[in-house]
mmCIF file of C-alpha atoms in Angstrom:
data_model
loop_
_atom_site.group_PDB
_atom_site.id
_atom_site.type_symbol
_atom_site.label_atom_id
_atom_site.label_comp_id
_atom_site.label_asym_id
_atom_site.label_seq_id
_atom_site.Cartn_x
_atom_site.Cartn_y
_atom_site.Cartn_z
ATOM 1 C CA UNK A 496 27.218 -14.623 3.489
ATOM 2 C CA UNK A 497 23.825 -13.642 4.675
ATOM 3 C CA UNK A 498 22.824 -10.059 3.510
ATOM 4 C CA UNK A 499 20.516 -7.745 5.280
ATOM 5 C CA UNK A 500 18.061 -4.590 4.008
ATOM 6 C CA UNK A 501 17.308 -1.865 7.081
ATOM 7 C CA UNK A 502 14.193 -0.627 5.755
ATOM 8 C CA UNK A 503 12.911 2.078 7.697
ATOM 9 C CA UNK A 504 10.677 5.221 7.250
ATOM 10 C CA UNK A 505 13.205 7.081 8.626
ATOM 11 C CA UNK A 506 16.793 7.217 6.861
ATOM 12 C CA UNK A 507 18.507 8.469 9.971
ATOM 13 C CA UNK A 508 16.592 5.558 12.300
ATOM 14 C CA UNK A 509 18.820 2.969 9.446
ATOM 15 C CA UNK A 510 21.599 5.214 9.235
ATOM 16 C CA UNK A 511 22.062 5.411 13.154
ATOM 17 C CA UNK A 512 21.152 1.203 13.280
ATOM 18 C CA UNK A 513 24.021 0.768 10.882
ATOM 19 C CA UNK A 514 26.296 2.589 12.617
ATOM 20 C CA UNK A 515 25.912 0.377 15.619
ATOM 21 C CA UNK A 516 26.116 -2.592 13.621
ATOM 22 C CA UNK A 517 29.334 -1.669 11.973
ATOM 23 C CA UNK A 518 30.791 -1.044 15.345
ATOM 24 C CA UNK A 519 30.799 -5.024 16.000
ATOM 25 C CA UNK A 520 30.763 -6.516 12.614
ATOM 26 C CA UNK A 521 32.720 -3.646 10.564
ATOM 27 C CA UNK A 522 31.876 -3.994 6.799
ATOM 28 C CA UNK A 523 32.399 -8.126 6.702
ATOM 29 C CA UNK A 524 28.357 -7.829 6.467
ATOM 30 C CA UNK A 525 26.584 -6.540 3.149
ATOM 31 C CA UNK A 526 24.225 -4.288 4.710
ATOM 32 C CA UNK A 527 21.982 -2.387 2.717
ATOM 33 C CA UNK A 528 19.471 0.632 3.347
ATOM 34 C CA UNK A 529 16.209 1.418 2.076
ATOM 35 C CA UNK A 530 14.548 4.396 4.143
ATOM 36 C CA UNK A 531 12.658 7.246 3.200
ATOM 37 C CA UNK A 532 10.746 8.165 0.078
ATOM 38 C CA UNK A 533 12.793 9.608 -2.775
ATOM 39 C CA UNK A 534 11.943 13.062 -2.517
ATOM 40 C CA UNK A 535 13.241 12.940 1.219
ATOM 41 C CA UNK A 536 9.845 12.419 2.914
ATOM 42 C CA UNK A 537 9.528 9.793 6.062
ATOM 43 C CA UNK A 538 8.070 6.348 4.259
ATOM 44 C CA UNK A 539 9.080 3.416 2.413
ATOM 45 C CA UNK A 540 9.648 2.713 -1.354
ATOM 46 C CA UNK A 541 9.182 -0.584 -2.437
ATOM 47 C CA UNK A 542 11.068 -0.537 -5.665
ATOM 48 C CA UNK A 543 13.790 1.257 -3.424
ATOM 49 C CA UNK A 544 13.863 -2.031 -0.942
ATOM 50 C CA UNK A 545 13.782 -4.483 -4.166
ATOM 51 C CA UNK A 546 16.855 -3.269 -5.809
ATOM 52 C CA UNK A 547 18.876 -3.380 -2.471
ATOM 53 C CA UNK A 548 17.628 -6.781 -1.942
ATOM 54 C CA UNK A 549 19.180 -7.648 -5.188
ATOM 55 C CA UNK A 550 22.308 -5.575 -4.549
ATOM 56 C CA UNK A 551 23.464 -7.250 -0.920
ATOM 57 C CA UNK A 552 22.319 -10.955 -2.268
ATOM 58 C CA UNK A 553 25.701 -12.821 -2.737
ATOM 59 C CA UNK A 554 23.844 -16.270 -2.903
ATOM 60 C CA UNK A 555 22.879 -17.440 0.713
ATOM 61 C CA UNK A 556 19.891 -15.321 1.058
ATOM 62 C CA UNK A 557 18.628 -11.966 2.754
ATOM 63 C CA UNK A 558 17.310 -10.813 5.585
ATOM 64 C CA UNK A 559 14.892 -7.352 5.362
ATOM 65 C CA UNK A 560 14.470 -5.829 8.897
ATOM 66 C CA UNK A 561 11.699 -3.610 8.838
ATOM 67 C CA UNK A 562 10.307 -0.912 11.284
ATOM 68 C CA UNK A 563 6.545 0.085 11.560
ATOM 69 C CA UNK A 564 3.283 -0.307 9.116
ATOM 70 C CA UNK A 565 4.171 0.148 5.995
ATOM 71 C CA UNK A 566 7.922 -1.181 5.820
ATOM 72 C CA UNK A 567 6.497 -4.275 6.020
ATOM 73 C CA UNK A 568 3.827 -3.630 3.216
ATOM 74 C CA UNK A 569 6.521 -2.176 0.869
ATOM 75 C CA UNK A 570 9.073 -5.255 1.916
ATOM 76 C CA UNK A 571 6.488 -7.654 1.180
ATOM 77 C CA UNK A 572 5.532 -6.561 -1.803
ATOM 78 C CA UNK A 573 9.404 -6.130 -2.701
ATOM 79 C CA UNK A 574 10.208 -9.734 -2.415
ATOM 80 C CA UNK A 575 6.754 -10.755 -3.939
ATOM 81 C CA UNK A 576 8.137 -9.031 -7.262
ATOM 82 C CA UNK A 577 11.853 -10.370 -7.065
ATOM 83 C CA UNK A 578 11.429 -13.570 -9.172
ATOM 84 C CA UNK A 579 13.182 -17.009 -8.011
ATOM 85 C CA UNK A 580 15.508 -18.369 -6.926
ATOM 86 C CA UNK A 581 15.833 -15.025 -4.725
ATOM 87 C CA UNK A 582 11.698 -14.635 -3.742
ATOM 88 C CA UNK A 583 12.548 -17.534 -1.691
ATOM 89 C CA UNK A 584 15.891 -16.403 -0.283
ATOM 90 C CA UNK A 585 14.569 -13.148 1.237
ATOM 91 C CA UNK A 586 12.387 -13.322 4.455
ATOM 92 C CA UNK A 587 11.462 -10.687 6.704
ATOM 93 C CA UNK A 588 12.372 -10.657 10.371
ATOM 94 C CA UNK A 589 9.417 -10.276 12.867
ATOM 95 C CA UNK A 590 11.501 -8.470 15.491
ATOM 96 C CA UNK A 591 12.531 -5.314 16.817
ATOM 97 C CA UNK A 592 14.476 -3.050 14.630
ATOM 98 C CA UNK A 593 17.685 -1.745 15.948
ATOM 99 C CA UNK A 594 18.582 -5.386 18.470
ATOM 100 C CA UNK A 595 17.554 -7.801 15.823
ATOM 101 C CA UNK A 596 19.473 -5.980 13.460
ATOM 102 C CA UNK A 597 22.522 -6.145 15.469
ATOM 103 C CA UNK A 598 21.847 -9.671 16.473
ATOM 104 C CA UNK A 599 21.379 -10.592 12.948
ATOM 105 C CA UNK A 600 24.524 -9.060 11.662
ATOM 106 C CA UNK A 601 26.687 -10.811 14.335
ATOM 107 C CA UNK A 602 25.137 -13.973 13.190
ATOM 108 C CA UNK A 603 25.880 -13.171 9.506
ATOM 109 C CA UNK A 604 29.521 -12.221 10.356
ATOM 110 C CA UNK A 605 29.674 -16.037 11.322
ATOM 111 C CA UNK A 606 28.729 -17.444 8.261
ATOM 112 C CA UNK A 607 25.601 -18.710 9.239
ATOM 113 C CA UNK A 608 22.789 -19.460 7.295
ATOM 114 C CA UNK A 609 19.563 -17.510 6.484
ATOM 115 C CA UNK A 610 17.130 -19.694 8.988
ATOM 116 C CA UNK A 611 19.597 -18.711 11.409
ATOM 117 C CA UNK A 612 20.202 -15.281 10.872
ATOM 118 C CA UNK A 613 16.701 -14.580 10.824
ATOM 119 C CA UNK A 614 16.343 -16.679 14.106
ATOM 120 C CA UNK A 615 18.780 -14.800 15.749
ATOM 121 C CA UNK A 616 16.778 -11.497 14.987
ATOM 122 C CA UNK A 617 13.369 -12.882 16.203
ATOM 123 C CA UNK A 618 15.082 -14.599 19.492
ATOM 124 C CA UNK A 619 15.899 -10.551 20.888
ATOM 125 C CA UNK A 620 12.090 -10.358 21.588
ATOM 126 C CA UNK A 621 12.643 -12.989 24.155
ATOM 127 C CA UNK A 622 15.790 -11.113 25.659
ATOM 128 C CA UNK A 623 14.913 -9.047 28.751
ATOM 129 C CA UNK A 624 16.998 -5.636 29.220
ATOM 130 C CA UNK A 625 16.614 -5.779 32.743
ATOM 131 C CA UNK A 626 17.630 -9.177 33.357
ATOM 132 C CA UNK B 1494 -20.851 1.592 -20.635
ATOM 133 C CA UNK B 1495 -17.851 1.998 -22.660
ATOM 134 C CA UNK B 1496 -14.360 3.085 -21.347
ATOM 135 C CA UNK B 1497 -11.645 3.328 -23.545
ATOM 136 C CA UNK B 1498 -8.173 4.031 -22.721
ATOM 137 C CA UNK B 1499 -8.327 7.732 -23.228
ATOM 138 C CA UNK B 1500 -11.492 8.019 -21.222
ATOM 139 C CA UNK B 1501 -9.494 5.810 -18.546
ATOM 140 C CA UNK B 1502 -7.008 7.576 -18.189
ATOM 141 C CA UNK B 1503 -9.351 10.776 -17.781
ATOM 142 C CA UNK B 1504 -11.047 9.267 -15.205
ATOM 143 C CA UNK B 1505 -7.178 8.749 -13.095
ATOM 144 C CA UNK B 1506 -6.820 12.543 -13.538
ATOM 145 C CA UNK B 1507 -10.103 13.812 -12.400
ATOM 146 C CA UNK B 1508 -9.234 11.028 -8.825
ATOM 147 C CA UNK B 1509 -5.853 12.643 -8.423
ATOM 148 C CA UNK B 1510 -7.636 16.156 -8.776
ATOM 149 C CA UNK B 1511 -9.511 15.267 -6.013
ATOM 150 C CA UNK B 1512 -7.566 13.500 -3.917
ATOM 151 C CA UNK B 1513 -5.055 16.856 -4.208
ATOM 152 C CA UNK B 1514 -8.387 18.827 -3.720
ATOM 153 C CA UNK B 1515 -8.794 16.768 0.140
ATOM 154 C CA UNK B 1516 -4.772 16.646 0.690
ATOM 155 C CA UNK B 1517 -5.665 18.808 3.875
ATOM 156 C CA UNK B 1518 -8.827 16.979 4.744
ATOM 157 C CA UNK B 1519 -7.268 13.744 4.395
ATOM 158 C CA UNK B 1520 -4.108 14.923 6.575
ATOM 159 C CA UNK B 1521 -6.283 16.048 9.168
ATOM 160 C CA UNK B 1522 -7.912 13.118 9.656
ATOM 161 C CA UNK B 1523 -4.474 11.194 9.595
ATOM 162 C CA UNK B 1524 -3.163 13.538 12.294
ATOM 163 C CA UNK B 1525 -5.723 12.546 14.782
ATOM 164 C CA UNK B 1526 -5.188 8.601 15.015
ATOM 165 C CA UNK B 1527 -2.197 7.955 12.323
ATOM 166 C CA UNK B 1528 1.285 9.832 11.092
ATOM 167 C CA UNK B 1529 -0.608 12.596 9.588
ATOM 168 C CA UNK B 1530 0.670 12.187 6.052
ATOM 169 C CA UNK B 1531 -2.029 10.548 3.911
ATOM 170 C CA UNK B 1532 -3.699 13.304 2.247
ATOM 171 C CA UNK B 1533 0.240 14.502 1.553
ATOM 172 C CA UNK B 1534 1.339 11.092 0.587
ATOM 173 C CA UNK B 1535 -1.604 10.567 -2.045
ATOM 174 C CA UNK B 1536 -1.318 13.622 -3.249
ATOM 175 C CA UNK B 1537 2.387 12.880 -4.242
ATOM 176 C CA UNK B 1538 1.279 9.541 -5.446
ATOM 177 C CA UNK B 1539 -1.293 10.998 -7.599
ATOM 178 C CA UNK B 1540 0.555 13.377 -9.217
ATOM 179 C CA UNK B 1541 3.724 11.078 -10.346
ATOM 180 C CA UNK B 1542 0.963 8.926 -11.422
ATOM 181 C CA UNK B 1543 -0.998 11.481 -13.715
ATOM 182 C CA UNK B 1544 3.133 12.206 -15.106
ATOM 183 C CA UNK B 1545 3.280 8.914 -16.297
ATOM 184 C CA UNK B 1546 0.008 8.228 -18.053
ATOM 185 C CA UNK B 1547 0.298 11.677 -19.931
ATOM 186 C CA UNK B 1548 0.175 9.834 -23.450
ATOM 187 C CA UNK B 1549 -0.828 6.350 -22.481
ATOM 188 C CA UNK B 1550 -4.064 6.525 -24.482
ATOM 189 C CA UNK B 1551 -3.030 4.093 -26.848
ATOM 190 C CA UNK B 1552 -2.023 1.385 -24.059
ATOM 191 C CA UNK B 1553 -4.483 -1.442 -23.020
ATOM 192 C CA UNK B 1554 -6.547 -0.617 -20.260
ATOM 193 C CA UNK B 1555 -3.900 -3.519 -18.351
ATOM 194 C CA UNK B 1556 -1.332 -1.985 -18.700
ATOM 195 C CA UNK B 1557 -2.524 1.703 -17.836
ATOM 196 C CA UNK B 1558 -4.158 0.247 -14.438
ATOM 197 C CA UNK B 1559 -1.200 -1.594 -13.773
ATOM 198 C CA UNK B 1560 1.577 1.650 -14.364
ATOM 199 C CA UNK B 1561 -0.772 3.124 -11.503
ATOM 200 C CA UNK B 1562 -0.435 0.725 -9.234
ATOM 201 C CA UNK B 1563 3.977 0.624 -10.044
ATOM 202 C CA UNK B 1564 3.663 4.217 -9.609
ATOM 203 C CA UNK B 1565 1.854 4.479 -6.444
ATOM 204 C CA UNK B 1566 4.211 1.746 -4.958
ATOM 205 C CA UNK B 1567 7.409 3.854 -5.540
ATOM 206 C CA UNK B 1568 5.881 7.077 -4.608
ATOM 207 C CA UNK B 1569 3.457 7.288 -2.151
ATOM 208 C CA UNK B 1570 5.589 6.144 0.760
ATOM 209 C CA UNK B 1571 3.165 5.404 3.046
ATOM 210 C CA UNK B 1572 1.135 2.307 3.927
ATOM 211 C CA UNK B 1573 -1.834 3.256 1.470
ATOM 212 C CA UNK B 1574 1.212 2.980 -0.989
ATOM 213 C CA UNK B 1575 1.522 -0.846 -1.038
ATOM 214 C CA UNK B 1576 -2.142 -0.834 -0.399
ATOM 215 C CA UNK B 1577 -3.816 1.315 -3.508
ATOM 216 C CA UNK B 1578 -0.921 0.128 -5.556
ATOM 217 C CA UNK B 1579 -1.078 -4.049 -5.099
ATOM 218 C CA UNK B 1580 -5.320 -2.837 -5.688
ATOM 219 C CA UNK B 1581 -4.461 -1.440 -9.007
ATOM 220 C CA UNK B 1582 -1.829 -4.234 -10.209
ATOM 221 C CA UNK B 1583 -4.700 -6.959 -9.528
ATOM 222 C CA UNK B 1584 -7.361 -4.533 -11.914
ATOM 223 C CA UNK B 1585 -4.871 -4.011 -14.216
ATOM 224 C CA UNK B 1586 -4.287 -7.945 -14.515
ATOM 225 C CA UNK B 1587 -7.502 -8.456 -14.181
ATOM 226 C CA UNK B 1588 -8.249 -6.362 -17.675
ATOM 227 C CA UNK B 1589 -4.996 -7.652 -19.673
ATOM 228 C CA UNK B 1590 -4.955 -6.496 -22.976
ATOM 229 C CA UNK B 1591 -8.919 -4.911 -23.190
ATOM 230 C CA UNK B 1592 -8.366 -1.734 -25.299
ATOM 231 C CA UNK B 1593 -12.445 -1.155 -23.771
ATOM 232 C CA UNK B 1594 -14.089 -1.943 -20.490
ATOM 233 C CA UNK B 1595 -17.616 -2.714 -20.347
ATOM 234 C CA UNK B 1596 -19.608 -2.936 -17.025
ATOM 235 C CA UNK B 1597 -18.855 -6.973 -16.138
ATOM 236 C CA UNK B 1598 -14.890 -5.443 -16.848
ATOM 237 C CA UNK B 1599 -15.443 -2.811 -13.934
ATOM 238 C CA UNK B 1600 -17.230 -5.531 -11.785
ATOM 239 C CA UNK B 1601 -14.254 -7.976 -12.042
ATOM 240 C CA UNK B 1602 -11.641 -5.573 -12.092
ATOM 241 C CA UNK B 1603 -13.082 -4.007 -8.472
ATOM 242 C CA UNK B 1604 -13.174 -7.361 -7.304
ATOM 243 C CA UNK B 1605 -9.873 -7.907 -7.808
ATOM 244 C CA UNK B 1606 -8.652 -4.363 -6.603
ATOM 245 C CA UNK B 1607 -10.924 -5.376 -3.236
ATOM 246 C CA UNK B 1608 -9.479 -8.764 -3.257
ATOM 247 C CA UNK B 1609 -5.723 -7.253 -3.504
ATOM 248 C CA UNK B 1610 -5.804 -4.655 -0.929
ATOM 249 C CA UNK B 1611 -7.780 -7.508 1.377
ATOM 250 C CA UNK B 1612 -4.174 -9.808 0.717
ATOM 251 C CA UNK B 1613 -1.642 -6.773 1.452
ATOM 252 C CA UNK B 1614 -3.072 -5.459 4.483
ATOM 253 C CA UNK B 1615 -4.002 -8.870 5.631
ATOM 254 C CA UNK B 1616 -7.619 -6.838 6.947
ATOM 255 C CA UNK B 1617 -10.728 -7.615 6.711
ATOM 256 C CA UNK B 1618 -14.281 -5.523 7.099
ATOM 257 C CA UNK B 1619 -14.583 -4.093 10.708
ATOM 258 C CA UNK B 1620 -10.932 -3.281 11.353
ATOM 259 C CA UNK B 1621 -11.101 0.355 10.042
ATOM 260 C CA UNK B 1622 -9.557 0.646 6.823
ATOM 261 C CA UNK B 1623 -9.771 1.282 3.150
ATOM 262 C CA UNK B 1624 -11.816 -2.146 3.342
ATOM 263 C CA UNK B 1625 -14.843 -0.745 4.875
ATOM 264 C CA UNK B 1626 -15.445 1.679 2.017
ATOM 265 C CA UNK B 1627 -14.622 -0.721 -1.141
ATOM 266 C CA UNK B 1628 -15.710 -3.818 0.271
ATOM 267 C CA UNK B 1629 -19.725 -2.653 0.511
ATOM 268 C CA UNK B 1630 -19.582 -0.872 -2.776
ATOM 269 C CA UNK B 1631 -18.275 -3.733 -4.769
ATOM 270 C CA UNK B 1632 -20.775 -6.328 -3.192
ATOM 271 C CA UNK B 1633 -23.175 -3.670 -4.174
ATOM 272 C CA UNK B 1634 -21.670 -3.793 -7.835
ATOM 273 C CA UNK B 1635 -22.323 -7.287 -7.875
ATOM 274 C CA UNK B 1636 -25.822 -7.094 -6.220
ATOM 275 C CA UNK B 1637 -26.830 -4.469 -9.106
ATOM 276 C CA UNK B 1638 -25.531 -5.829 -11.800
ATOM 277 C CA UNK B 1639 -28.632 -7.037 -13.427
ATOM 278 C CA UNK B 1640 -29.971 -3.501 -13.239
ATOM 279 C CA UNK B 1641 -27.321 -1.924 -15.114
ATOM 280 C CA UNK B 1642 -24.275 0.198 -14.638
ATOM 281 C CA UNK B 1643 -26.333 3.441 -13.388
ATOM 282 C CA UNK B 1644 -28.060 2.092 -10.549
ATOM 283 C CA UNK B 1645 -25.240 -0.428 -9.538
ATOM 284 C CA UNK B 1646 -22.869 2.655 -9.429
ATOM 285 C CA UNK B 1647 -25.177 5.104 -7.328
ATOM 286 C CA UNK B 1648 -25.612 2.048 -5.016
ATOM 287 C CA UNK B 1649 -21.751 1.845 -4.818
ATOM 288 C CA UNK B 1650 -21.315 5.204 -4.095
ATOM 289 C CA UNK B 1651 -23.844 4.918 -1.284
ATOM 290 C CA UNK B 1652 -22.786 1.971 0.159
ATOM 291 C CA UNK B 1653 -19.199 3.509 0.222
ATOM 292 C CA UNK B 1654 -19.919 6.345 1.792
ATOM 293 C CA UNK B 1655 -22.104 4.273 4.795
ATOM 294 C CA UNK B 1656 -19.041 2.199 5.134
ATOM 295 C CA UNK B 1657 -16.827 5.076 5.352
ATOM 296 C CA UNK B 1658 -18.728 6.881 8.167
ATOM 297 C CA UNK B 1659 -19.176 3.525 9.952
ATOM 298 C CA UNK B 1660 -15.423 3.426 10.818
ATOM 299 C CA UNK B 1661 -16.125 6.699 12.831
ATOM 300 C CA UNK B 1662 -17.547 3.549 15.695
ATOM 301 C CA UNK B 1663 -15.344 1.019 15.111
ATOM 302 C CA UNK B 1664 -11.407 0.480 17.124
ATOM 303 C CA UNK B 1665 -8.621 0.388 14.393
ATOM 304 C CA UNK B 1666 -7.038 -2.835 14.165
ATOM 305 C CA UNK B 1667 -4.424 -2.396 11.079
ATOM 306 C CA UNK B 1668 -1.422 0.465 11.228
ATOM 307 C CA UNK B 1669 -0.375 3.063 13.067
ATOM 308 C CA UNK B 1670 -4.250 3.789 14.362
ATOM 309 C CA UNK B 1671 -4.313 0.595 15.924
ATOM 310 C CA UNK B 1672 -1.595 1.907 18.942
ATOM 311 C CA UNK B 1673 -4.308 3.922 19.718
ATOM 312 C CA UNK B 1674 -7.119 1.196 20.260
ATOM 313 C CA UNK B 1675 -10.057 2.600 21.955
ATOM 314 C CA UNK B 1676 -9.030 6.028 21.443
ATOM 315 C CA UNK B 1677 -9.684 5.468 17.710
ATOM 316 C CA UNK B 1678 -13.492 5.595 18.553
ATOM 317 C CA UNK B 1679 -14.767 8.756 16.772
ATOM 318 C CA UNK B 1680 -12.503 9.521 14.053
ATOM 319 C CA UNK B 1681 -13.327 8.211 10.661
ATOM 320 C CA UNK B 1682 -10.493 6.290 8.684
ATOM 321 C CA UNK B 1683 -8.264 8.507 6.083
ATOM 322 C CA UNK B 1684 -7.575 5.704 4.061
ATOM 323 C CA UNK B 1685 -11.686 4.623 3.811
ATOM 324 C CA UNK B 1686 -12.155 8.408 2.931
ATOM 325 C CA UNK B 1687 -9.600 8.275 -0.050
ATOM 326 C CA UNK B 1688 -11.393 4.967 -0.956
ATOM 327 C CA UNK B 1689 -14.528 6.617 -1.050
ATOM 328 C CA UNK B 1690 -13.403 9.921 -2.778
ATOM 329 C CA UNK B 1691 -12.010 7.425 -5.375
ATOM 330 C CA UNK B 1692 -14.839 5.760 -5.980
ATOM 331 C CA UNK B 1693 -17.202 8.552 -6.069
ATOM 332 C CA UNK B 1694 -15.182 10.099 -8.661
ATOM 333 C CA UNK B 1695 -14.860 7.400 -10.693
ATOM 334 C CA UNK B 1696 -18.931 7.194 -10.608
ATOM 335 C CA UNK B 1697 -19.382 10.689 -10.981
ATOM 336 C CA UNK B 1698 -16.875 10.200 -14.229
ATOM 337 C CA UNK B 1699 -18.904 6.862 -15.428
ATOM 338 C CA UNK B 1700 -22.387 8.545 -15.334
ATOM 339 C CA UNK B 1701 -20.867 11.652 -17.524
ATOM 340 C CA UNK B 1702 -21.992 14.574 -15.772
ATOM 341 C CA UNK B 1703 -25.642 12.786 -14.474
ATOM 342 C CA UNK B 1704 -25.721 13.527 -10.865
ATOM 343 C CA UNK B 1705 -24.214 10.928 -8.617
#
């Protein structure tokens, strides 16, 4: 199964994400966090997002959901220091936290595969709320 | 010029003096168009940084440069984290093994610092960034070279500083200043004003005491 990493610069912004998610996928998902700075300050921590890449990787790949600035700095370099095979099994989602997150972890409850996970997260932007 | 490790990693503790001398500064600047955390977040980064080269001095310049740029990534938790830090891993690799850096070392190991933070942010000059102080003073490096470390420094500095107060009339196009587009006009950049602070303290360090 797919895995995914909420990294946010805000713990309770994942936190509260993941609660959502587990309300339609429950823990069939391995769902990771990586928010905040170690000593509790809002940010992200690169070496923080790498090991929970490597800890919700069960051999189909991972999806990192990031929020603003420098989530996706920290992700990228994250996955730049990983090493293969799993560099190129982790991509980052270009789409909004909190609905491509749960879009992503429905998918990944399916079984489905990495390119569609991730597509799944980046096809919210298109969704309208107001129909 | 001749910097060995020891006097390297002197010259990372007088930078994080500073930048923990303009925390406030740097936060106030941050608080009008960003998050209002840089001169904090630096600060922080600084300080684990100065922990863990505490006894380095008989590491390779490489590998000092390159413990920096770890550090900053895992502590700095901001943007300028990823930033500074991937700018440091690239000098550090740049200088593998040297137990000494001569001037042509500094030269290519700015260049690739400049070239680093230029592939993590994806920015370029004119966007309001770090890149507007470091990109000047290292083509001014390179322009001064034949006239020796001195003058190519003092020319660095200059041209840092220039670039630095240039952001003050240009939009932010990179981070959490760029939500603010127009309304950026007027403010200087925090992260170009840690860039220059850096570098002017790195000069002021190289020239040993001769005013900078």
């Amino acid at each position: 199964m797919v895995g995914i990493v909420l990294v946010s610069h805000s713990p309770r912004i994942a936190e509260g994400t993941l609660d959502l998610v587990k309300q339609m996928v429950g823990d069939k998902v391995p769902i990771e966090i990586a928010a905040g700075t170690a000593d509790g300050r809002l940010g992200t921590d690169a070496a923080a997002i790498e090991r929970k890449i490597r800890k919700v990787h069960e051999g189909d790949g991972v999806l990192v959901m990031v929020d603003l600035g420098s989530a996706v700095l920290s992700a990228e370099f994250a996955i730049e220091n990983l090493g293969e095979p799993l560099k190129s099994a982790t991509v980052i989602a270009d789409a909004p936290f909190v609905e491509g997150t749960v879009a992503a972890a429905i998918e990944a409850s399916f079984g489905k595969s990495l390119a569609e996970v991730r597509a799944a997260a980046e096809g919210v932007k298109a969704y309208s709320k107001l129909g | 010029m001749a910097v060995d490790s020891a006097k390297l990693v002197e010259i990372i503790k007088a930078i994080s003096e500073k930048i923990t001398e303009n925390k406030e500064y740097l936060t106030q600047l941050d608080s009008a168009i960003g998050d209002a955390d840089h001169g904090i977040n630096m600060s922080k980064g600084f300080r684990a940084v100065v922990e863990k080269i505490s006894g380095m001095e008989g590491k390779d310049c490489g590998t000092i440069l390159k413990t920096v740029g770890m550090t900053l990534i895992s502590t700095v938790g901001g943007a300028s984290g990823p930033l500074y830090g991937t700018a440091f891993m690239k000098a550090g690799q740049a200088v593998t093994g040297k137990s000494h850096l001569d001037f042509n070392d500094l030269i290519t190991l700015m260049e690739a610092a400049l070239e680093g933070i230029k592939y993590r942010g994806k920015a370029e000059k004119g966007e309001k960034t770090i890149v507007d102080a470091l990109e000047p003073a290292v083509e001014a490096l390179k322009r001064h070279r034949e006239e020796g470390v001195e003058v190519a420094l003092r020319e660095a500095v200059e041209e840092a500083k220039k670039g630095m107060e240039y952001t003050k009339d240009i939009i932010a196009k990179k981070g959490r200043a760029s939500y603010l587009g127009e309304r950026s006009l007027g403010h200087q950049d925090p992260g170009a004003t840690s860039c220059y602070i850096m570098l002017e303290t790195m000069a002021a360090q190289l020239l040993d005491g001769k005013k900078s």
